[in-house]
Coordinates of C-alpha atoms in Angstrom, one line a residue:
Chain X
M15 CA 11.6 -14.0 -113.2
T16 CA 9.6 -16.7 -111.4
N17 CA 8.5 -19.4 -113.3
S18 CA 6.6 -21.7 -110.8
S19 CA 4.4 -23.7 -113.0
D20 CA 6.2 -27.1 -112.1
F21 CA 5.6 -27.0 -108.5
R22 CA 3.7 -29.2 -107.2
P23 CA 2.0 -30.2 -103.6
V24 CA 4.0 -33.1 -102.3
A25 CA 2.2 -35.5 -99.6
L26 CA 2.9 -35.0 -96.5
E27 CA 3.9 -38.4 -96.1
H28 CA 7.1 -38.3 -98.8
A29 CA 7.8 -35.2 -96.8
S30 CA 10.9 -36.0 -95.6
R31 CA 12.0 -38.1 -97.9
L32 CA 12.8 -34.4 -99.4
I33 CA 15.8 -33.2 -96.4
N34 CA 17.0 -37.4 -96.9
H35 CA 19.9 -37.6 -98.4
G36 CA 20.8 -34.9 -96.8
P37 CA 20.7 -31.1 -99.1
T38 CA 21.8 -28.5 -97.9
V39 CA 19.4 -25.9 -97.6
L40 CA 17.3 -22.4 -96.9
V41 CA 15.3 -21.6 -93.9
T42 CA 13.3 -19.3 -94.1
T43 CA 11.6 -17.1 -92.1
A44 CA 8.8 -14.1 -91.3
D45 CA 7.4 -12.3 -87.9
G46 CA 5.5 -9.4 -89.5
S47 CA 7.2 -6.9 -91.5
R48 CA 10.7 -8.9 -90.9
R49 CA 11.8 -12.1 -92.7
N50 CA 15.1 -13.5 -93.0
I51 CA 17.1 -16.3 -95.2
M52 CA 20.6 -18.3 -94.1
A53 CA 21.6 -21.2 -95.3
A54 CA 21.5 -24.9 -92.8
A55 CA 24.1 -27.3 -94.3
W56 CA 22.7 -30.4 -90.8
S57 CA 19.3 -30.8 -91.3
M58 CA 17.9 -33.9 -91.1
P59 CA 14.0 -35.7 -90.9
V60 CA 14.0 -37.5 -87.4
E61 CA 10.3 -39.2 -88.9
F62 CA 8.6 -39.8 -91.5
T63 CA 4.9 -40.0 -90.5
P64 CA 4.1 -37.2 -89.2
P65 CA 6.8 -35.6 -90.6
R66 CA 9.5 -34.3 -88.3
I67 CA 12.9 -32.9 -88.9
A68 CA 15.7 -31.6 -87.1
V69 CA 17.8 -29.0 -88.6
V70 CA 20.6 -27.2 -86.2
I71 CA 20.3 -23.9 -85.8
D72 CA 22.9 -20.7 -84.4
K73 CA 21.2 -19.3 -81.2
H74 CA 22.9 -16.4 -81.6
T75 CA 20.9 -15.7 -85.5
Y76 CA 18.9 -13.9 -86.2
T77 CA 16.7 -16.7 -87.7
R78 CA 16.1 -17.8 -84.6
E79 CA 15.4 -14.6 -82.9
L80 CA 12.7 -14.4 -85.8
I81 CA 11.3 -18.4 -85.1
A82 CA 11.5 -18.0 -81.3
K83 CA 8.3 -15.5 -82.2
N84 CA 6.6 -16.4 -84.4
G85 CA 7.8 -20.8 -84.0
T86 CA 7.3 -21.3 -88.3
F87 CA 9.6 -21.3 -90.5
A88 CA 10.4 -22.7 -94.4
I89 CA 12.5 -25.1 -95.5
C90 CA 13.9 -24.6 -99.6
I91 CA 15.7 -26.7 -101.2
P92 CA 18.5 -24.4 -103.9
G93 CA 20.0 -26.4 -107.0
T94 CA 22.6 -26.0 -108.4
A95 CA 22.5 -23.2 -109.8
L96 CA 21.8 -21.5 -106.6
V97 CA 25.2 -22.6 -105.3
D98 CA 26.3 -19.0 -104.5
L99 CA 22.9 -17.1 -103.3
T100 CA 23.5 -20.2 -100.6
Y101 CA 26.4 -19.1 -100.1
A102 CA 26.5 -15.6 -99.6
V103 CA 23.4 -15.7 -97.4
G104 CA 25.1 -17.8 -95.4
S105 CA 27.8 -15.9 -94.5
A106 CA 25.4 -11.8 -93.5
S107 CA 23.0 -11.1 -91.1
G108 CA 20.0 -10.2 -91.4
R109 CA 19.9 -8.0 -88.8
D110 CA 21.9 -6.0 -91.0
L111 CA 19.6 -6.2 -94.5
D112 CA 17.0 -7.6 -95.6
K113 CA 18.6 -10.5 -98.1
F114 CA 15.6 -11.4 -100.0
A115 CA 15.6 -7.5 -101.4
R116 CA 19.6 -7.6 -101.3
H117 CA 19.6 -10.9 -103.8
D118 CA 16.4 -10.2 -105.1
I119 CA 15.4 -13.1 -104.5
D120 CA 11.4 -13.7 -105.8
A121 CA 9.9 -15.4 -102.2
K122 CA 6.4 -16.1 -102.2
A123 CA 3.9 -16.9 -99.4
G124 CA 3.6 -20.2 -97.8
P125 CA 0.8 -22.1 -98.1
V126 CA -0.8 -22.0 -94.6
L127 CA 2.0 -20.9 -92.0
G128 CA 2.3 -17.9 -94.8
M129 CA 6.6 -18.2 -95.0
P130 CA 8.4 -16.8 -97.4
V131 CA 8.9 -20.1 -99.6
I132 CA 11.1 -19.3 -103.0
E133 CA 11.1 -21.3 -105.8
A134 CA 12.9 -20.6 -109.0
G135 CA 16.1 -22.5 -108.7
C136 CA 15.7 -24.0 -106.4
S137 CA 13.9 -27.8 -106.2
A138 CA 11.4 -27.7 -103.5
W139 CA 9.8 -26.4 -100.0
L140 CA 8.6 -27.4 -96.7
E141 CA 6.8 -24.8 -94.4
C142 CA 7.2 -26.1 -91.1
R143 CA 6.1 -25.5 -87.2
L144 CA 8.8 -25.7 -84.1
I145 CA 8.1 -28.0 -81.6
P146 CA 9.4 -26.5 -79.0
E147 CA 12.3 -28.1 -77.2
R148 CA 14.1 -25.7 -75.3
H149 CA 17.3 -27.2 -73.4
T150 CA 18.1 -29.3 -77.1
E151 CA 17.8 -25.9 -78.4
E152 CA 20.1 -24.2 -76.1
A153 CA 22.3 -27.4 -75.7
Y154 CA 22.9 -27.8 -79.3
D155 CA 21.6 -25.4 -81.3
T156 CA 19.2 -28.2 -82.8
C157 CA 15.4 -27.3 -83.0
F158 CA 12.6 -29.9 -83.6
A159 CA 10.3 -28.9 -86.3
E160 CA 6.3 -30.6 -88.1
V161 CA 6.5 -30.5 -91.3
V162 CA 2.9 -29.2 -92.5
A163 CA 3.1 -28.4 -95.8
A164 CA 5.2 -29.1 -98.9
A165 CA 6.0 -28.7 -102.6
A166 CA 8.8 -29.8 -105.1
D167 CA 9.7 -29.0 -108.5
A168 CA 8.0 -32.1 -110.3
R169 CA 10.7 -32.0 -112.9
V170 CA 13.2 -33.4 -109.8
F171 CA 10.7 -34.9 -108.0
A172 CA 7.5 -36.6 -107.9
N173 CA 5.1 -38.7 -106.9
G174 CA 7.0 -39.3 -103.4
H175 CA 10.9 -39.9 -105.9
W176 CA 14.1 -37.8 -106.7
T177 CA 14.8 -38.1 -110.3
F178 CA 17.8 -36.8 -110.8
D179 CA 19.1 -36.9 -114.4
S180 CA 21.5 -34.8 -117.2
G181 CA 17.8 -33.0 -118.6
N182 CA 17.7 -31.6 -115.1
T183 CA 20.6 -30.6 -112.9
A184 CA 20.1 -27.0 -111.8
L185 CA 18.0 -28.6 -109.8
H186 CA 19.9 -30.6 -108.7
T187 CA 20.6 -31.0 -104.4
I188 CA 23.8 -28.8 -102.8
H189 CA 25.7 -30.3 -100.6
H190 CA 28.0 -28.3 -98.3
L191 CA 31.3 -29.6 -97.3
G192 CA 32.9 -26.8 -95.9
G193 CA 34.5 -23.6 -96.7
G194 CA 32.1 -22.8 -100.0
N195 CA 32.6 -26.2 -101.6
F196 CA 30.2 -27.9 -102.6
V197 CA 28.7 -31.5 -104.0
S198 CA 25.8 -31.8 -106.5
A199 CA 23.9 -34.9 -106.2
G200 CA 25.0 -37.4 -108.8
N201 CA 24.1 -40.1 -110.2
T202 CA 21.8 -42.3 -109.1
I203 CA 22.5 -46.7 -107.7
R204 CA 20.1 -48.6 -107.1
A205 CA 20.6 -51.3 -104.3
R206 CA 20.1 -54.6 -104.8
T207 CA 16.7 -55.5 -102.7
D208 CA 15.9 -58.9 -103.7
Chain K
M7 CA 40.2 -58.8 -98.2
T8 CA 40.5 -55.3 -96.3
N9 CA 43.3 -52.6 -97.4
S10 CA 43.4 -49.7 -95.3
S11 CA 46.8 -48.3 -95.7
D12 CA 45.4 -45.6 -96.4
F13 CA 43.7 -44.4 -93.4
R14 CA 44.7 -41.5 -92.1
P15 CA 43.5 -40.1 -88.2
V16 CA 41.1 -36.4 -89.0
A17 CA 42.0 -34.2 -86.2
L18 CA 38.6 -34.1 -84.5
E19 CA 37.5 -30.6 -85.1
H20 CA 37.6 -31.8 -88.9
A21 CA 35.5 -34.5 -87.8
S22 CA 32.0 -33.2 -87.7
R23 CA 33.4 -32.5 -91.8
L24 CA 32.8 -35.9 -92.7
I25 CA 29.5 -36.2 -91.9
N26 CA 28.7 -32.6 -93.4
H27 CA 27.5 -33.1 -97.1
G28 CA 24.0 -35.6 -95.9
P29 CA 25.6 -39.0 -96.2
T30 CA 23.9 -42.4 -95.3
V31 CA 26.1 -44.2 -92.9
L32 CA 26.4 -47.5 -90.4
V33 CA 26.3 -47.2 -87.0
T34 CA 27.8 -50.1 -85.3
T35 CA 28.4 -51.6 -81.8
A36 CA 29.7 -53.3 -79.7
D37 CA 29.0 -55.0 -75.8
G38 CA 30.7 -57.5 -74.9
S39 CA 30.2 -60.6 -77.9
R40 CA 27.3 -59.1 -79.1
R41 CA 27.6 -56.9 -81.7
N42 CA 25.7 -54.9 -84.5
I43 CA 25.8 -53.4 -87.5
M44 CA 22.7 -50.5 -90.0
A45 CA 22.1 -48.5 -91.7
A46 CA 20.5 -45.1 -90.5
A47 CA 20.2 -42.0 -93.4
W48 CA 19.4 -40.0 -91.0
S49 CA 21.9 -38.0 -89.2
M50 CA 23.9 -34.4 -88.8
P51 CA 27.4 -32.9 -87.1
V52 CA 25.6 -30.1 -84.8
E53 CA 29.0 -28.6 -83.3
F54 CA 33.3 -28.9 -85.2
T55 CA 33.9 -28.1 -81.8
P56 CA 33.6 -29.9 -79.5
P57 CA 32.6 -32.6 -82.9
R58 CA 28.1 -33.4 -81.6
I59 CA 26.9 -34.8 -84.0
A60 CA 22.9 -36.4 -83.6
V61 CA 21.8 -39.2 -85.8
V62 CA 18.3 -40.6 -85.7
I63 CA 18.7 -44.5 -84.5
D64 CA 15.2 -46.6 -84.5
K65 CA 14.2 -47.2 -80.4
H66 CA 12.9 -50.3 -81.9
T67 CA 16.7 -52.0 -83.4
Y68 CA 19.0 -54.2 -81.8
T69 CA 21.6 -51.2 -82.0
R70 CA 19.9 -48.5 -79.7
E71 CA 19.3 -52.3 -77.3
L72 CA 23.3 -51.8 -77.6
I73 CA 23.9 -49.0 -77.1
A74 CA 22.0 -48.3 -74.2
K75 CA 24.6 -50.8 -72.7
N76 CA 27.6 -49.5 -73.6
G77 CA 27.1 -45.4 -74.7
T78 CA 29.3 -46.1 -77.7
F79 CA 28.8 -46.4 -81.7
A80 CA 30.9 -45.6 -83.7
I81 CA 30.1 -44.4 -87.1
C82 CA 31.2 -45.7 -90.8
I83 CA 30.6 -44.0 -94.4
P84 CA 30.3 -46.6 -96.9
G85 CA 32.1 -45.7 -100.2
T86 CA 29.6 -46.5 -103.6
A87 CA 30.8 -50.3 -103.4
L88 CA 28.8 -50.7 -100.6
V89 CA 25.4 -49.2 -102.0
D90 CA 24.2 -53.5 -101.3
L91 CA 25.8 -53.7 -98.4
T92 CA 24.0 -50.5 -97.3
Y93 CA 20.7 -52.1 -98.1
A94 CA 21.0 -54.9 -96.6
V95 CA 22.1 -54.2 -93.1
G96 CA 19.5 -52.0 -93.1
S97 CA 17.2 -54.1 -94.3
A98 CA 17.4 -57.1 -91.5
S99 CA 17.7 -57.1 -87.9
G100 CA 20.8 -58.3 -85.9
R101 CA 18.6 -60.0 -83.5
D102 CA 18.3 -62.5 -85.8
L103 CA 22.1 -63.5 -86.7
D104 CA 25.5 -61.2 -87.0
K105 CA 25.6 -59.2 -90.1
F106 CA 29.3 -58.3 -89.8
A107 CA 29.7 -62.2 -90.1
R108 CA 26.6 -62.7 -92.3
H109 CA 28.4 -59.7 -94.9
D110 CA 32.3 -60.8 -94.2
I111 CA 31.9 -57.2 -92.9
D112 CA 35.9 -57.2 -91.8
A113 CA 36.2 -54.3 -88.9
K114 CA 38.8 -54.3 -86.7
A115 CA 38.6 -52.8 -83.2
G116 CA 38.6 -48.0 -82.6
P117 CA 41.5 -46.4 -81.2
V118 CA 39.3 -45.4 -77.9
L119 CA 36.6 -47.4 -77.7
G120 CA 36.9 -50.1 -79.3
M121 CA 34.0 -50.2 -81.3
P122 CA 33.9 -52.4 -84.7
V123 CA 34.9 -49.7 -88.0
I124 CA 35.4 -50.5 -90.7
E125 CA 37.6 -49.6 -93.5
A126 CA 37.6 -52.0 -96.6
G127 CA 34.8 -49.8 -99.4
C128 CA 34.4 -47.3 -96.3
S129 CA 36.0 -43.2 -96.6
A130 CA 35.6 -42.6 -92.7
W131 CA 34.5 -43.8 -89.5
L132 CA 33.7 -41.7 -86.2
E133 CA 33.9 -43.3 -82.7
C134 CA 31.5 -41.4 -80.9
R135 CA 30.5 -41.3 -76.7
L136 CA 26.9 -41.3 -76.5
I137 CA 25.3 -38.2 -74.0
P138 CA 23.1 -39.8 -73.1
E139 CA 19.2 -37.3 -73.7
R140 CA 16.7 -39.2 -72.8
H141 CA 13.4 -36.8 -74.0
T142 CA 14.9 -37.0 -77.7
E143 CA 16.0 -40.6 -77.8
E144 CA 12.1 -41.2 -76.5
A145 CA 10.5 -38.7 -78.4
Y146 CA 12.5 -38.6 -81.8
D147 CA 14.9 -41.8 -82.0
T148 CA 17.5 -38.8 -81.8
C149 CA 21.2 -39.8 -79.8
F150 CA 23.6 -37.1 -79.5
A151 CA 26.3 -37.6 -79.5
E152 CA 30.4 -37.1 -79.2
V153 CA 32.7 -37.6 -81.2
V154 CA 36.2 -39.4 -79.4
A155 CA 38.0 -39.8 -82.7
A156 CA 38.2 -40.2 -86.6
A157 CA 40.5 -41.5 -89.2
A158 CA 39.4 -41.2 -93.5
D159 CA 40.9 -42.3 -96.1
A160 CA 43.7 -40.6 -97.4
R161 CA 42.5 -40.6 -101.2
V162 CA 39.0 -38.9 -100.5
F163 CA 39.6 -37.2 -97.4
A164 CA 42.7 -35.5 -96.6
N165 CA 43.6 -32.4 -94.5
G166 CA 39.9 -31.0 -93.8
H167 CA 39.1 -31.4 -96.3
W168 CA 36.7 -34.3 -98.9
T169 CA 38.4 -34.3 -102.7
F170 CA 35.4 -36.0 -104.7
D171 CA 36.8 -36.6 -108.3
S172 CA 37.0 -39.4 -111.5
G173 CA 39.6 -40.8 -109.5
N174 CA 38.4 -41.7 -106.4
T175 CA 34.2 -42.9 -108.0
A176 CA 34.5 -46.4 -105.4
L177 CA 34.8 -44.0 -102.1
H178 CA 32.4 -41.6 -102.8
T179 CA 29.4 -41.0 -100.8
I180 CA 26.5 -42.4 -100.8
H181 CA 22.8 -40.7 -99.8
H182 CA 19.4 -42.5 -99.6
L183 CA 16.6 -41.3 -101.6
G184 CA 14.9 -44.3 -100.2
G185 CA 14.0 -47.2 -101.5
G186 CA 17.0 -48.9 -101.8
N187 CA 17.3 -45.3 -104.6
F188 CA 21.0 -44.0 -103.3
V189 CA 22.2 -40.6 -105.3
S190 CA 26.6 -40.9 -104.7
A191 CA 28.2 -38.0 -104.2
G192 CA 29.2 -35.8 -107.8
N193 CA 30.6 -32.6 -109.1
T194 CA 32.2 -30.4 -106.6
I195 CA 31.1 -27.1 -107.5
R196 CA 32.9 -24.0 -105.5
A197 CA 30.6 -21.2 -104.9
R198 CA 31.7 -17.2 -105.3
T199 CA 33.3 -17.0 -101.6
D200 CA 34.7 -12.8 -102.1

């Protein structure tokens, strides 16, 4: 069951904030009838405006094979409710099975690129267009991309700001420590800014 | 006052795990008598073995100017106790003042590269040698580097694993949400791995 009614568009100048704090993400892509989903712990913004990101996607993965064809993908940000799913899709190859079907993942087509975006259990998603950088893709498995559309669940991200509190713990971001252990976003601390 | 007695070397094959979960870090560097420290929310591992990372450092910063000369820097991982310091060193330029002196930061020389590493209030540090990549440094402010030494406070990272619990909250990593708001590492969640 999908309840996507709380998702709202995120202004592109705020899109990089969605991964500013280092969450583990799901990378989805599709090329014709082929589609895939994997987990990626290694991603970061590289620019706010235009919103650009970098994400490490192993060159041997099916996801990289598809992205090499279509030049597009989506980043979906799982909440704590999707810890098991995140680990599972990071541990099996989509060459062998359709992981969306296997895990009963309800994805819809993103508004700009048509990439599979997931709202149920996720706090946000970003549709991304690859910026081809052959050398870094080859040497470091690092893919640069521009964010062309983004949306977030307004219960946890609104007006360009995350709000993590006791009322939305299922949507708190998860951060992979290694070996299936994740830490969730905890207390918010405000630095002195005067 | 520095209490560095709990810091222990981290095996290089575990070094990338120190930033696997996306903490905001402090980037330090030194070139002769000049030294600097800044905050960086945007970093990630790109390889476990050899341990390699990417970090975004704006080309207009004094830190980039120094790194361009010496090709070396350190990543220090602040705990919650250093939220104010992290924000402060990310908001002023080291061209105008010695931020180590201004904030009374007690740094020692790293074992391999002699970079300033901070233990008091930090959970870990990594000494890094820049891998020159002129194009990505120019186009995306993204600097690739190899980790050549690392250490962590054994109360929060030991045997290649983070342990965040109620007994070490001052050492929990912090993750910048934007505008001086950070979220700390919260509950650990174990995924089903069977």
